[in-house]
Coordinates of N, CA and C in Angstrom, one line a residue:
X1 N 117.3 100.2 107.3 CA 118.1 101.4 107.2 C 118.9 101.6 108.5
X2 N 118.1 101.6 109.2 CA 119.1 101.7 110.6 C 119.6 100.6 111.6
X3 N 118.9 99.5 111.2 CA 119.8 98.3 111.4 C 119.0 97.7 112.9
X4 N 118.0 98.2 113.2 CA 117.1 97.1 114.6 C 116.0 97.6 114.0
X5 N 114.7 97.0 114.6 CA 113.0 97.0 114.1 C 112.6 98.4 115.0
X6 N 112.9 98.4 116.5 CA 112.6 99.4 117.3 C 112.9 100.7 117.0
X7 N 114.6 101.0 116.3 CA 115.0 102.3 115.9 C 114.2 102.7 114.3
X8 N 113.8 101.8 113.9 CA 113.0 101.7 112.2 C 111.4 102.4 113.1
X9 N 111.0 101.4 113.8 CA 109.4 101.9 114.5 C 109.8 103.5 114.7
X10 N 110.5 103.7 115.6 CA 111.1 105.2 115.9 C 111.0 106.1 115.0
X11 N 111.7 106.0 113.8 CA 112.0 106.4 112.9 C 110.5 106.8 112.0
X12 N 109.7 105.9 111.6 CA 108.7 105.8 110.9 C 107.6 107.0 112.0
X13 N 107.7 106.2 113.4 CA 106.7 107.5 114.1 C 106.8 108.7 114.2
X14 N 108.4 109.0 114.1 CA 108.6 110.6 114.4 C 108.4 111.3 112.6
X15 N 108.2 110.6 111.6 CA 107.9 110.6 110.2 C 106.7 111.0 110.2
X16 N 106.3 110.3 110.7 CA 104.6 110.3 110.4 C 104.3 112.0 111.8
X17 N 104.9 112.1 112.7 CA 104.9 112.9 113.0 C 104.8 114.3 112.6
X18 N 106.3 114.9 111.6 CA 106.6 115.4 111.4 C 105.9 116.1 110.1
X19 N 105.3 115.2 109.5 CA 104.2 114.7 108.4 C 102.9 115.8 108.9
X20 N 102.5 115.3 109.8 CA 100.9 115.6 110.0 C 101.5 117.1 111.0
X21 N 102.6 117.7 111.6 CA 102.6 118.4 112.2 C 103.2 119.7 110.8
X22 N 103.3 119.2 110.0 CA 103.1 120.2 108.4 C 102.5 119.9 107.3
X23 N 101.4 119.1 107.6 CA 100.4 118.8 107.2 C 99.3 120.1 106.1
X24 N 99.6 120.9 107.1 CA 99.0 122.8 106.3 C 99.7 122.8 105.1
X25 N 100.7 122.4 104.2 CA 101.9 122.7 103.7 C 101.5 121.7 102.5
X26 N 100.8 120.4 102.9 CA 100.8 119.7 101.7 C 99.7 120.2 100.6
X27 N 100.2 119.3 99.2 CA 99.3 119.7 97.7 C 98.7 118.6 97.9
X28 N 96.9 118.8 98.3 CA 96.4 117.4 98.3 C 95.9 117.0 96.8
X29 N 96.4 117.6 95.5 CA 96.4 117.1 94.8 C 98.0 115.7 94.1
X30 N 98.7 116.0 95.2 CA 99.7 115.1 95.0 C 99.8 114.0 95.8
X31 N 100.3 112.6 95.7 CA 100.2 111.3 96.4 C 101.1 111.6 97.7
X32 N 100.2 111.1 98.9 CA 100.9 111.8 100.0 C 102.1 110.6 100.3
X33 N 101.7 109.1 99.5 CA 102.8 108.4 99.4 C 104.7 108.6 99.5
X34 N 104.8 109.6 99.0 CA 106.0 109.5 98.5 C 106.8 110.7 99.7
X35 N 106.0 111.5 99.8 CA 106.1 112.6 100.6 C 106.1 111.9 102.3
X36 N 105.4 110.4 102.7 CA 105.5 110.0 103.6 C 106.9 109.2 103.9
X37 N 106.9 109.1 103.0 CA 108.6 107.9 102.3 C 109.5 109.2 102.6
X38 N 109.8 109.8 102.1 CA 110.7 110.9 102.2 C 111.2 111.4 103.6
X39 N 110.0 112.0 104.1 CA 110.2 112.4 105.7 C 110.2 111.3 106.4
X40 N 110.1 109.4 106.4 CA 111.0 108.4 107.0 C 112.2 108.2 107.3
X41 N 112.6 108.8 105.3 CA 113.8 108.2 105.2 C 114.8 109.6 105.8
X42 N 114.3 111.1 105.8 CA 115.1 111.7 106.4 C 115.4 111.7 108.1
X43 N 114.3 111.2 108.3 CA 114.2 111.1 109.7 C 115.7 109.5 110.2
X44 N 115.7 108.8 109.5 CA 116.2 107.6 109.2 C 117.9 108.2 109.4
X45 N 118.1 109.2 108.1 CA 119.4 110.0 108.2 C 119.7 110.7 109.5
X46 N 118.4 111.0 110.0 CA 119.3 111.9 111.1 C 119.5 110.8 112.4
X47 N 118.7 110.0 112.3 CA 119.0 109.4 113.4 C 120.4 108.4 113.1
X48 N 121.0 107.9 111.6 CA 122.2 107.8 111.5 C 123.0 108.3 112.0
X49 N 123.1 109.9 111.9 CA 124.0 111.0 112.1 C 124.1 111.2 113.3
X50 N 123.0 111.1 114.4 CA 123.0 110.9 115.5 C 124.1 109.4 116.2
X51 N 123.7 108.4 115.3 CA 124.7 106.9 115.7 C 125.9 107.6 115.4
X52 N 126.6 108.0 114.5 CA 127.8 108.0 114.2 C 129.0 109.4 115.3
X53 N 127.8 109.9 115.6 CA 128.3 111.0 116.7 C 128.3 110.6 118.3
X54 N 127.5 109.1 118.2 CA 127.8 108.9 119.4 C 128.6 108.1 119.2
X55 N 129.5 107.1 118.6 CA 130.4 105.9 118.3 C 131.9 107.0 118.3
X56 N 131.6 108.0 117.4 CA 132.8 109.1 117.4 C 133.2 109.6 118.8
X57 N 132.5 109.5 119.9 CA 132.4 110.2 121.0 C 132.3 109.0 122.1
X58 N 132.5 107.4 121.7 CA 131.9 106.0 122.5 C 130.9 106.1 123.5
X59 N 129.6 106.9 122.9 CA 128.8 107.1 123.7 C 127.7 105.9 123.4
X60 N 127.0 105.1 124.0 CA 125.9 104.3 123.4 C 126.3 103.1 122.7
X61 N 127.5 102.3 123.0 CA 128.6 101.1 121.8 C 127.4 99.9 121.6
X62 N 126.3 99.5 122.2 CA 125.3 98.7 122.1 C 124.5 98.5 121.4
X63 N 124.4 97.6 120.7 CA 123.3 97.9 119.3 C 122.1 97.0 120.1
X64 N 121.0 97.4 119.3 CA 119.5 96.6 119.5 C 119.9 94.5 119.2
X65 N 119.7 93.9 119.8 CA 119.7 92.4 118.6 C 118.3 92.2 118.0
X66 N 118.7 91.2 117.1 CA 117.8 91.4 115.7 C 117.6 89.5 116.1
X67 N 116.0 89.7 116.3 CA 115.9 88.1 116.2 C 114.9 88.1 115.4
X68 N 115.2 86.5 114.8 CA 114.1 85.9 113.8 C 113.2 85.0 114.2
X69 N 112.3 85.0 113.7 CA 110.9 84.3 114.1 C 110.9 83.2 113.2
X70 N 111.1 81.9 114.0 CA 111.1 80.6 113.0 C 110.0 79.1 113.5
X71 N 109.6 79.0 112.7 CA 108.4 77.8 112.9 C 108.8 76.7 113.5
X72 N 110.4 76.5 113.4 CA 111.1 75.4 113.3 C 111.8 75.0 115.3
X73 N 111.7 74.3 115.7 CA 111.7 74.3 117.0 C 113.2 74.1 117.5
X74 N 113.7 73.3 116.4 CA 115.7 73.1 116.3 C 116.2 74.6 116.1
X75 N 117.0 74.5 118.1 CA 117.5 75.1 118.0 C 118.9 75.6 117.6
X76 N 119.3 74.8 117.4 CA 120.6 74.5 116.1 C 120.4 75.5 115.3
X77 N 119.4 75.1 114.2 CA 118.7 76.1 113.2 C 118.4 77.3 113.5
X78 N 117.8 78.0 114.5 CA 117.1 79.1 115.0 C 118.8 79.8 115.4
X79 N 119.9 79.2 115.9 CA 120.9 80.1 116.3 C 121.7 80.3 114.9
X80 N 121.8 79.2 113.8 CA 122.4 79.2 112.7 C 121.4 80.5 111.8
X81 N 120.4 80.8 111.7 CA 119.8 81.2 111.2 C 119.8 83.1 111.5
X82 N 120.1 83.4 112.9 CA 120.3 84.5 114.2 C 121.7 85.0 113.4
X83 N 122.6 84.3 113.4 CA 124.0 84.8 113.0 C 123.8 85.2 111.9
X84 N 123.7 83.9 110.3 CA 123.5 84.8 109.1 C 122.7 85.9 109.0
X85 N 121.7 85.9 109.6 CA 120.7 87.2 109.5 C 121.8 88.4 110.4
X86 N 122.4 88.1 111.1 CA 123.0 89.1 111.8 C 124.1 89.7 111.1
X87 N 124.9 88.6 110.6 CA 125.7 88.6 109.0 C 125.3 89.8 108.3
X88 N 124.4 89.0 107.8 CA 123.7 90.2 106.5 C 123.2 91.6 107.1
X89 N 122.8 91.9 108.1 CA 122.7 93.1 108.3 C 123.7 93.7 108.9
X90 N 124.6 92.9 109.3 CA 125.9 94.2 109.4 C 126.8 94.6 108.4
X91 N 126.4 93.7 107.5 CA 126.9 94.2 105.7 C 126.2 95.4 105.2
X92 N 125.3 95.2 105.5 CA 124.0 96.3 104.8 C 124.1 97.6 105.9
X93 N 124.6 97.3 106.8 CA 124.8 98.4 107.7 C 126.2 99.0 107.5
X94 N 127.2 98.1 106.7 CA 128.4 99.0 106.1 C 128.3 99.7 104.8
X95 N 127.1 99.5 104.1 CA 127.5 99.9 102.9 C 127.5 101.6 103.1
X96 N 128.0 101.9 101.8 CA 127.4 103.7 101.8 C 126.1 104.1 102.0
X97 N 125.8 105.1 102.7 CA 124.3 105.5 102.7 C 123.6 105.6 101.7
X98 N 124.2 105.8 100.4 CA 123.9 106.5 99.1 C 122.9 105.0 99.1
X99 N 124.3 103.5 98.3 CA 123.6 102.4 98.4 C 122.9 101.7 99.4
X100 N 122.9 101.6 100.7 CA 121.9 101.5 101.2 C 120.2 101.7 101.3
X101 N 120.4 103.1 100.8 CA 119.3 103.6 100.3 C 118.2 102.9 99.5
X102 N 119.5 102.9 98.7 CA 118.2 102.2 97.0 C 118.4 101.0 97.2
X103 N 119.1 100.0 97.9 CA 119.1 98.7 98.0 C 118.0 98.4 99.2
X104 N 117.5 99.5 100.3 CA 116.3 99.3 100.8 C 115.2 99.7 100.2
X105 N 115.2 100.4 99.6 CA 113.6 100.8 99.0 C 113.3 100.0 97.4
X106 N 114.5 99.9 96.7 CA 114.1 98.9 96.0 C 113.8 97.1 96.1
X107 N 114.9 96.6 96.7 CA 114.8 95.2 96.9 C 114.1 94.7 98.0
X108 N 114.4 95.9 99.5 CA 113.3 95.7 100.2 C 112.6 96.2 100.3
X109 N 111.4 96.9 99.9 CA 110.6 98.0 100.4 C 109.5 97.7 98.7
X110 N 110.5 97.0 97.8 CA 109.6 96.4 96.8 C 109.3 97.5 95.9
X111 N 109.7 99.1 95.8 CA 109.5 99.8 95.3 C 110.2 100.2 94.1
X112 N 109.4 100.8 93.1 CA 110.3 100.6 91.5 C 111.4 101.2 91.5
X113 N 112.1 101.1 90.4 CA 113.2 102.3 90.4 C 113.1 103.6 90.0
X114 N 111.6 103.7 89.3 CA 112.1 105.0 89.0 C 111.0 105.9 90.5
X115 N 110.4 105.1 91.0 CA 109.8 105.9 92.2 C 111.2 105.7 93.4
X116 N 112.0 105.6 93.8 CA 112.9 105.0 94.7 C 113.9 106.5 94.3
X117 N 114.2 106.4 92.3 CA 115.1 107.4 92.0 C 114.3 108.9 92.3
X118 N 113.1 109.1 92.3 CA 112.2 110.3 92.5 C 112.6 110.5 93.9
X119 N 112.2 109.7 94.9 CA 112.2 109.7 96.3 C 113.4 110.4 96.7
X120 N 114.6 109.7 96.0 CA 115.8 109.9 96.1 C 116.9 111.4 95.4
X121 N 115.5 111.8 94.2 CA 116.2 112.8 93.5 C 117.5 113.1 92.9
X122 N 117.3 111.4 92.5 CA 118.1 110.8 91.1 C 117.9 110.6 90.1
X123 N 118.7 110.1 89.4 CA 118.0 109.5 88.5 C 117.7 107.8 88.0
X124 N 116.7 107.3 87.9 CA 116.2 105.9 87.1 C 118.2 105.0 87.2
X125 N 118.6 105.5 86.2 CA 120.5 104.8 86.0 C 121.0 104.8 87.7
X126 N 120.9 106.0 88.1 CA 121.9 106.0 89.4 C 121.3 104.9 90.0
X127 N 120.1 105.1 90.3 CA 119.3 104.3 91.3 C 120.0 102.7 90.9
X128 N 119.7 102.0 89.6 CA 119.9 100.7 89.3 C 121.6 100.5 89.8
X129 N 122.7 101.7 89.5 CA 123.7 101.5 89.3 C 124.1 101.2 90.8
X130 N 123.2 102.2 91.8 CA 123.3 102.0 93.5 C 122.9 100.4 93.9
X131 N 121.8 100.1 93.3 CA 121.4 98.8 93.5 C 122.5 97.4 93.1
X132 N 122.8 97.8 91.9 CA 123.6 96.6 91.5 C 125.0 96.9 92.1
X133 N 125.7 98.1 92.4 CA 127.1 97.7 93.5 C 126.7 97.2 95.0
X134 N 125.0 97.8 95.2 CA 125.1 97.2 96.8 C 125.0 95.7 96.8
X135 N 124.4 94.8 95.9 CA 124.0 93.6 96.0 C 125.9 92.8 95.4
X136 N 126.0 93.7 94.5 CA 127.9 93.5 94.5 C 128.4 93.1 95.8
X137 N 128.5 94.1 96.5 CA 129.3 94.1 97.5 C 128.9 93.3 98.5
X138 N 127.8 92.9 99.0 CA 126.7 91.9 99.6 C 127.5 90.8 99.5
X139 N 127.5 90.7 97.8 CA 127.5 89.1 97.3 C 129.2 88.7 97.9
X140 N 130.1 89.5 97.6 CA 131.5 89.5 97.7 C 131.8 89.3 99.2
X141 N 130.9 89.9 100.4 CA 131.1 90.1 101.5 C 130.4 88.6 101.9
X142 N 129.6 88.3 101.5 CA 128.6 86.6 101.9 C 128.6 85.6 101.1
X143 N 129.8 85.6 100.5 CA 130.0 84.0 99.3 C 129.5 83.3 100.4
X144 N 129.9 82.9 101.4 CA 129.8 81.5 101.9 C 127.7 81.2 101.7
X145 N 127.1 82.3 101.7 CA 125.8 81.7 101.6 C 125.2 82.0 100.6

């Protein structure tokens, strides 16, 4: 979602924070799963909204780099490998937030659609329809692989 592992860690801790510091508040008859997922992903939004107000303002222009962990010792491979993966997430880092969303928690995060559409407070259709334009636009943006 937000495009480095460190601002994702961030994100998740101040979640899980925010979680147990309203902890009084939850139904412990309801899965605190989803309710953990929720306060991530809002936390996730604000620290978007945070990026976008500092690029609006050219405060912070530096992004995290994103490296991959490879078995393989060719380094040829390991830098060809650095790019596409850098590739693909700066695609996924253009899309709309809407699609971003369901194309993280479904495709990556492995979660169904209709718990992704709950999470989301959509519906089951939107969710697939979010999913199949983001992998659209993916595909159109990364023919070459």
């Amino acid at each position: 979602m937000l495009g480095s592992r460190h601002q994702g860690e961030d994100a998740v801790q101040d979640g899980l924070a925010s979680v147990w510091l309203a902890r009084h508040r939850l139904d412990p008859d309801r899965p605190i799963g989803p309710y953990l997922t929720t306060a991530v992903l809002n936390k996730c939004r604000d620290q978007l909204r945070k990026q976008k107000a500092k690029r609006f303002f050219g405060i912070g222009a530096s992004e995290d780099a994103f490296s991959i962990a490879d078995d393989k010792p060719n380094p040829e491979e390991v830098a060809v490998k650095r790019e596409e993966l850098r590739q693909i997430q700066a695609e996924i880092e253009r899309l709309p937030i809407r699609l971003r969303e369901a194309l993280v928690l479904v495709s990556i995060d492995g979660r169904s659609q209709a718990e992704a559409a709950s999470l989301l407070g959509v519906s089951e259709k939107a969710i697939e329809t979010r999913v199949y334009r983001a992998r659209q636009r993916l595909r159109e943006k990364l023919e070459k692989f």
